[in-house]
mmCIF file of N, CA and C in Angstrom:
data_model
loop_
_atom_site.group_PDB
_atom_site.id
_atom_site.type_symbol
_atom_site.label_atom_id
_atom_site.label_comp_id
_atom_site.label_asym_id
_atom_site.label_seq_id
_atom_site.Cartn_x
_atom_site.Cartn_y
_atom_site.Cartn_z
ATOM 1 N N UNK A 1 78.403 100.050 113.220
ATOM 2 C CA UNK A 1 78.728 100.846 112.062
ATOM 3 C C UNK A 1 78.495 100.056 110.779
ATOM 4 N N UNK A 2 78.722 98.437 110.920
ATOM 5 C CA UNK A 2 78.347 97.987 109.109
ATOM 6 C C UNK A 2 77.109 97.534 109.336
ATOM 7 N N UNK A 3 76.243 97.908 110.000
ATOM 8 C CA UNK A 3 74.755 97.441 109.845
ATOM 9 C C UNK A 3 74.703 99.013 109.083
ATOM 10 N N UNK A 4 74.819 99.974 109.625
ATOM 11 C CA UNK A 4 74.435 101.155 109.329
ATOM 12 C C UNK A 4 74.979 101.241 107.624
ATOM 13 N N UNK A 5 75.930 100.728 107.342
ATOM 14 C CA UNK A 5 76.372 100.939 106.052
ATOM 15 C C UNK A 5 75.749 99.976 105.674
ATOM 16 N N UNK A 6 75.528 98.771 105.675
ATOM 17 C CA UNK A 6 74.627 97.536 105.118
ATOM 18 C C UNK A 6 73.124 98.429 104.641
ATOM 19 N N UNK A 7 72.691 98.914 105.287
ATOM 20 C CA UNK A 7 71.218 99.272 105.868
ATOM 21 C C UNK A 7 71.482 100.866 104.385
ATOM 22 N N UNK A 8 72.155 101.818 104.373
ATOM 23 C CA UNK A 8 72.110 102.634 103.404
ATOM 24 C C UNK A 8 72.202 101.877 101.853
ATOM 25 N N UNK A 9 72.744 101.128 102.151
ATOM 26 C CA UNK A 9 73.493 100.576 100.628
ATOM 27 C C UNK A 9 71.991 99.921 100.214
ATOM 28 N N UNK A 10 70.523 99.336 101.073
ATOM 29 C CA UNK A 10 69.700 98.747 100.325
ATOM 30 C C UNK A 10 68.912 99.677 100.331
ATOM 31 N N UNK A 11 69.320 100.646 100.804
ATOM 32 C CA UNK A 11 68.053 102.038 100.910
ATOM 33 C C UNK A 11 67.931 102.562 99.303
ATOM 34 N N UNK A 12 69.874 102.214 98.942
ATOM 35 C CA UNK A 12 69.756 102.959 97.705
ATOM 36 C C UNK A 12 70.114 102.269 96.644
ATOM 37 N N UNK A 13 69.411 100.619 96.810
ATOM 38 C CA UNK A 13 69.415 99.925 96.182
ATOM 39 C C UNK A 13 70.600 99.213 95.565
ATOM 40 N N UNK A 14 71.459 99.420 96.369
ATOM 41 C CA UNK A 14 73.364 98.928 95.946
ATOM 42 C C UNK A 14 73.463 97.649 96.901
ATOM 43 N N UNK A 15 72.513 97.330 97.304
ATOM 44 C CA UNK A 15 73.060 95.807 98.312
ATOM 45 C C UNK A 15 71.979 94.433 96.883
ATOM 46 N N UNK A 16 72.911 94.151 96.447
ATOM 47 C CA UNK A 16 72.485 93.403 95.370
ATOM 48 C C UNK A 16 73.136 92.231 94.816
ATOM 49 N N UNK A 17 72.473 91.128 94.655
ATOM 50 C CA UNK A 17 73.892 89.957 94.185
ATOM 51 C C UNK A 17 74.894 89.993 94.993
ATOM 52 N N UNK A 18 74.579 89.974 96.100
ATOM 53 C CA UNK A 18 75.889 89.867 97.479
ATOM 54 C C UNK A 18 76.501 88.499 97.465
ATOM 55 N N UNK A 19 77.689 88.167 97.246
ATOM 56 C CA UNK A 19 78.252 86.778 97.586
ATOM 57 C C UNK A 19 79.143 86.786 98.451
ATOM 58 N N UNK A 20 79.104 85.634 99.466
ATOM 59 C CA UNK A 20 80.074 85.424 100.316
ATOM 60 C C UNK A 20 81.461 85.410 99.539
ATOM 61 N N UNK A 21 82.793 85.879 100.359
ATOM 62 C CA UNK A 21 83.512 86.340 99.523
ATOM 63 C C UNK A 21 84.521 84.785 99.537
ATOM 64 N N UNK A 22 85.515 84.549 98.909
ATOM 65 C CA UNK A 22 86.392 83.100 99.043
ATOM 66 C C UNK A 22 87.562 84.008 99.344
ATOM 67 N N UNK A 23 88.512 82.944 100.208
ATOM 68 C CA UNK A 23 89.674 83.334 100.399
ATOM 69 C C UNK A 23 90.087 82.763 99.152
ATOM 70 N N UNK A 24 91.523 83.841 99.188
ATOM 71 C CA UNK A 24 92.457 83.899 98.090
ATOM 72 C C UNK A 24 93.290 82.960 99.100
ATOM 73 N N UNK A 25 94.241 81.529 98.152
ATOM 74 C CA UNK A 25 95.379 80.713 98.719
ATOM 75 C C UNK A 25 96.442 81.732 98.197
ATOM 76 N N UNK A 26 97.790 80.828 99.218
ATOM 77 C CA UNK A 26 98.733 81.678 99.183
ATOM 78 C C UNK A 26 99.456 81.944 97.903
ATOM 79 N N UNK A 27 98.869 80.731 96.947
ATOM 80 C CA UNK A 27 99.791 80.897 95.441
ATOM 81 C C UNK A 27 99.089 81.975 94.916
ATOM 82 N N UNK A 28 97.927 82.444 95.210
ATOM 83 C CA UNK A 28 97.265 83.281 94.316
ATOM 84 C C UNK A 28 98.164 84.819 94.967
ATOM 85 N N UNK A 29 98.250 84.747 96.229
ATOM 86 C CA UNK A 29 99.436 86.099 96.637
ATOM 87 C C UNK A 29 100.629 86.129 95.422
ATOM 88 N N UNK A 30 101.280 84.663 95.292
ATOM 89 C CA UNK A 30 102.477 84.747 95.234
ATOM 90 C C UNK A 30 102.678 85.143 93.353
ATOM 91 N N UNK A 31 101.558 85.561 92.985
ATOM 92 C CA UNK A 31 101.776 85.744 92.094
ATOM 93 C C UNK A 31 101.634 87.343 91.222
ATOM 94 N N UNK A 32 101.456 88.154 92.483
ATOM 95 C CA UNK A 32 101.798 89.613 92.984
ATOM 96 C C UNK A 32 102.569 89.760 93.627
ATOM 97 N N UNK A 33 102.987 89.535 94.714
ATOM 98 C CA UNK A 33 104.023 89.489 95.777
ATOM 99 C C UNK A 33 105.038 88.646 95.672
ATOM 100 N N UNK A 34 106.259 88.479 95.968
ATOM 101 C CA UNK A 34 107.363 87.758 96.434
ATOM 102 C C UNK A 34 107.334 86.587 97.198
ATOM 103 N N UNK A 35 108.242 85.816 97.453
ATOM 104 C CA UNK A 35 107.531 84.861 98.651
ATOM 105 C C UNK A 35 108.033 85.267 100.026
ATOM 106 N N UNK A 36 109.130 86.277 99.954
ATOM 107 C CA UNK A 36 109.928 86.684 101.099
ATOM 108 C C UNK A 36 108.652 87.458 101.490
ATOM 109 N N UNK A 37 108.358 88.341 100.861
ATOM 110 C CA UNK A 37 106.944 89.308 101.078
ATOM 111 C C UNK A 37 105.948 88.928 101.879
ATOM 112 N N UNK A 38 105.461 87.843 101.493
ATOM 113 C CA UNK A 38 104.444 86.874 101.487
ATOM 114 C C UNK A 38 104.816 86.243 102.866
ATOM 115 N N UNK A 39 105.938 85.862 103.343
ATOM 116 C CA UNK A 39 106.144 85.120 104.627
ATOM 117 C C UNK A 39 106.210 86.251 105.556
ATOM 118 N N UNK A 40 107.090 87.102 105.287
ATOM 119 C CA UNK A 40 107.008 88.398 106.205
ATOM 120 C C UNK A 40 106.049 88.556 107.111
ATOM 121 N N UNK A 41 104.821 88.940 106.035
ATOM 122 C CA UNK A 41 103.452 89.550 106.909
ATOM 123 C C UNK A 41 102.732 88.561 107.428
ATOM 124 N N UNK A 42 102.738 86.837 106.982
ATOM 125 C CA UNK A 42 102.769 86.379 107.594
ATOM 126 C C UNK A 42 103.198 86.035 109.203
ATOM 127 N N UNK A 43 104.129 85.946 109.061
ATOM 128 C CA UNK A 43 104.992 86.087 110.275
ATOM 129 C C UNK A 43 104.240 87.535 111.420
ATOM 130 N N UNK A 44 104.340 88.547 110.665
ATOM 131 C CA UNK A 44 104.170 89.744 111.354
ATOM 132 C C UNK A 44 102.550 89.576 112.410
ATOM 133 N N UNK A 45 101.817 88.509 111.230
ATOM 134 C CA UNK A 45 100.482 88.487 111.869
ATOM 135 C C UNK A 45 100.761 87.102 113.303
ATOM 136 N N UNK A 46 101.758 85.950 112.927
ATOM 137 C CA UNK A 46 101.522 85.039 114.022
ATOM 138 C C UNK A 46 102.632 85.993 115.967
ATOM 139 N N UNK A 47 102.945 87.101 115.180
ATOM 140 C CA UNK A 47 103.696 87.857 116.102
ATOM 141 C C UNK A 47 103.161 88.825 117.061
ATOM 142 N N UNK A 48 102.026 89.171 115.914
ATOM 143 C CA UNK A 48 100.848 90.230 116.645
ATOM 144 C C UNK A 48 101.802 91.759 117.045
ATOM 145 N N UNK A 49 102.445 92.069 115.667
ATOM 146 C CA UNK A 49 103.711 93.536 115.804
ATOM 147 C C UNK A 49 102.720 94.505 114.742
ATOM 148 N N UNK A 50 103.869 95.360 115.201
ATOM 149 C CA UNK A 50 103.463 96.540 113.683
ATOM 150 C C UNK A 50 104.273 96.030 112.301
ATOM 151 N N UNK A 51 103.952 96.148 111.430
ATOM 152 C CA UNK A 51 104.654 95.747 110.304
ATOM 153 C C UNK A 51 105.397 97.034 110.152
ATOM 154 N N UNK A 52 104.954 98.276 109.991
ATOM 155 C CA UNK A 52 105.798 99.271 109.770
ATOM 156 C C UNK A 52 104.669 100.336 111.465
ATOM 157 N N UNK A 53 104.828 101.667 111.101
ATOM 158 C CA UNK A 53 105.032 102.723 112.048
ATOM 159 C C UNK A 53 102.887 102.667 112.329
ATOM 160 N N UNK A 54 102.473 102.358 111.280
ATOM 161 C CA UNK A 54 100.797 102.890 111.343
ATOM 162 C C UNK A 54 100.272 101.633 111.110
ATOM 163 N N UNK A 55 100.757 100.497 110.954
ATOM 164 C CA UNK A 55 100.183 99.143 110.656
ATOM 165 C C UNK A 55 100.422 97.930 111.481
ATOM 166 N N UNK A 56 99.394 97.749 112.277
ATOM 167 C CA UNK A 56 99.075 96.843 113.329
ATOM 168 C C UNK A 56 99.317 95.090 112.836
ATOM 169 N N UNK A 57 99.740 94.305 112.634
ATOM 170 C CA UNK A 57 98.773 92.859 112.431
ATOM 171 C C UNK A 57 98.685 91.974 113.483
ATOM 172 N N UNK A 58 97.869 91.370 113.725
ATOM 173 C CA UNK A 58 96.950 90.206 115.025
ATOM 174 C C UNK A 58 96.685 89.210 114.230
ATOM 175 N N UNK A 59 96.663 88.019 114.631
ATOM 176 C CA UNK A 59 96.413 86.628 113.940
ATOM 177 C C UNK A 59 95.400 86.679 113.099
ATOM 178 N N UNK A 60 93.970 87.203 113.046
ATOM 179 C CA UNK A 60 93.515 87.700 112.819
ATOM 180 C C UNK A 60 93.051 88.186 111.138
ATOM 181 N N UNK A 61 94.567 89.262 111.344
ATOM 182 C CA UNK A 61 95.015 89.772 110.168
ATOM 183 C C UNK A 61 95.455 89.121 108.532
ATOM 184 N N UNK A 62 96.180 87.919 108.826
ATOM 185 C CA UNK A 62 96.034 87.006 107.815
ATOM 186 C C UNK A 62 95.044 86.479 107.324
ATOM 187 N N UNK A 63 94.431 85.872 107.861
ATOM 188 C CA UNK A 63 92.691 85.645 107.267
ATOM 189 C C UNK A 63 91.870 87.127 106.164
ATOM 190 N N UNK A 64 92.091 88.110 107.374
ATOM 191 C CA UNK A 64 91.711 88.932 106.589
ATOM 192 C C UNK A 64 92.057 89.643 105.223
ATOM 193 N N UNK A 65 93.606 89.309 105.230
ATOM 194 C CA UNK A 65 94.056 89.508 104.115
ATOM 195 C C UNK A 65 93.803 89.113 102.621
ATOM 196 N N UNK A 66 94.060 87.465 103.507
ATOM 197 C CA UNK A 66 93.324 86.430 102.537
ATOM 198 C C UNK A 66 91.655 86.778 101.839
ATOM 199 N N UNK A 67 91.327 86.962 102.503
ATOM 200 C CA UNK A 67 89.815 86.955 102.068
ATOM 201 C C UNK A 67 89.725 88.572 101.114
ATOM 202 N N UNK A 68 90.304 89.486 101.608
ATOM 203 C CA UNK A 68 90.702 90.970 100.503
ATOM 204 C C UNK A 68 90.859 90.796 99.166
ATOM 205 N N UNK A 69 92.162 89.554 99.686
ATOM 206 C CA UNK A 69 92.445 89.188 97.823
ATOM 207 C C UNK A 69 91.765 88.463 97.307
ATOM 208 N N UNK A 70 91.007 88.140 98.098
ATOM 209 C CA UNK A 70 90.129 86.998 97.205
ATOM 210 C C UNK A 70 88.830 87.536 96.632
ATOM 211 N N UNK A 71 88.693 88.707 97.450
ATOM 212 C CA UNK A 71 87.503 89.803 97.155
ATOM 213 C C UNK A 71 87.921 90.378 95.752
ATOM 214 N N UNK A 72 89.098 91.096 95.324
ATOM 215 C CA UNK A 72 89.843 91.519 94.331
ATOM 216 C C UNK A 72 89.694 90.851 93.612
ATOM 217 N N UNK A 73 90.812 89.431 93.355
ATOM 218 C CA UNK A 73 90.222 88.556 92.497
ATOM 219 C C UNK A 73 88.885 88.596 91.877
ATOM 220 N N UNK A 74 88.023 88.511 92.497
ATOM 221 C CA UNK A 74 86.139 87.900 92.608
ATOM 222 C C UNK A 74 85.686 89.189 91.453
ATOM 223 N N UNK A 75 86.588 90.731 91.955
ATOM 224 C CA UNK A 75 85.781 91.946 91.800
ATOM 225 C C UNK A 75 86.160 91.878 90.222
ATOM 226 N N UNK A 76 87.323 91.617 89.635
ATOM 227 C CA UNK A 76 87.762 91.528 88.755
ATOM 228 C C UNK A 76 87.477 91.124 87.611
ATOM 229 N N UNK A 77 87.226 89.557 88.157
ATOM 230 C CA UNK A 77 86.601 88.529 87.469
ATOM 231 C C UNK A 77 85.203 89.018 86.946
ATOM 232 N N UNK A 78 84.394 89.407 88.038
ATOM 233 C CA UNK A 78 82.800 90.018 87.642
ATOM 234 C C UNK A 78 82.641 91.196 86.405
ATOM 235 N N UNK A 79 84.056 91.720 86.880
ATOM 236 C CA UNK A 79 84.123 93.500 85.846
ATOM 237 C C UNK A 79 84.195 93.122 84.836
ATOM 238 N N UNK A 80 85.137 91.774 84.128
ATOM 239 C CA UNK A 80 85.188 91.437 82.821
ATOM 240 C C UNK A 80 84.006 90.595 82.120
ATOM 241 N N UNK A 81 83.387 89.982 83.446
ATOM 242 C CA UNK A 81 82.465 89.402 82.678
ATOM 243 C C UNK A 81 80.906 89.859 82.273
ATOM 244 N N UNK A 82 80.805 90.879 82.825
ATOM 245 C CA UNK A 82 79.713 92.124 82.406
ATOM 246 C C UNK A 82 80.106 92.579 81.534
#
């Protein structure tokens, strides 16, 4: 499925200036989030539970998190500087 979305996005010329994305560290969370917050879902991911009723996390899941916010960050940064 993300080849297939990779593969439209240069069809229509939107796969452009692609950068590998950086993880966001945990101070950069903690400065949206709480730290109780912040350990929580931690935790939730080295537990491999649901955090709530529709939300899974697997070890996994922290990394990925990390790297979201760091995508955000990145997206942010770019919007202001255009």
């Amino acid at each position: 499925r993300l080849k297939m979305v990779i593969e439209s996005l240069k069809e229509k010329g939107l796969w452009k200036n692609i950068v590998k994305p950086e993880k966001a560290e945990v101070e950069d969370l903690l400065k949206v989030h709480s730290e109780d917050y912040v350990d929580s879902i931690r935790e939730y991911c080295e537990r491999e539970e649901y955090i709530d009723s529709d939300t899974y996390a697997c070890k996994d899941s922290w990394d990925s998190a990390l790297t979201a916010f760091g995508c955000a960050m990145q997206a942010i940064k770019n919007a202001f500087e255009e």
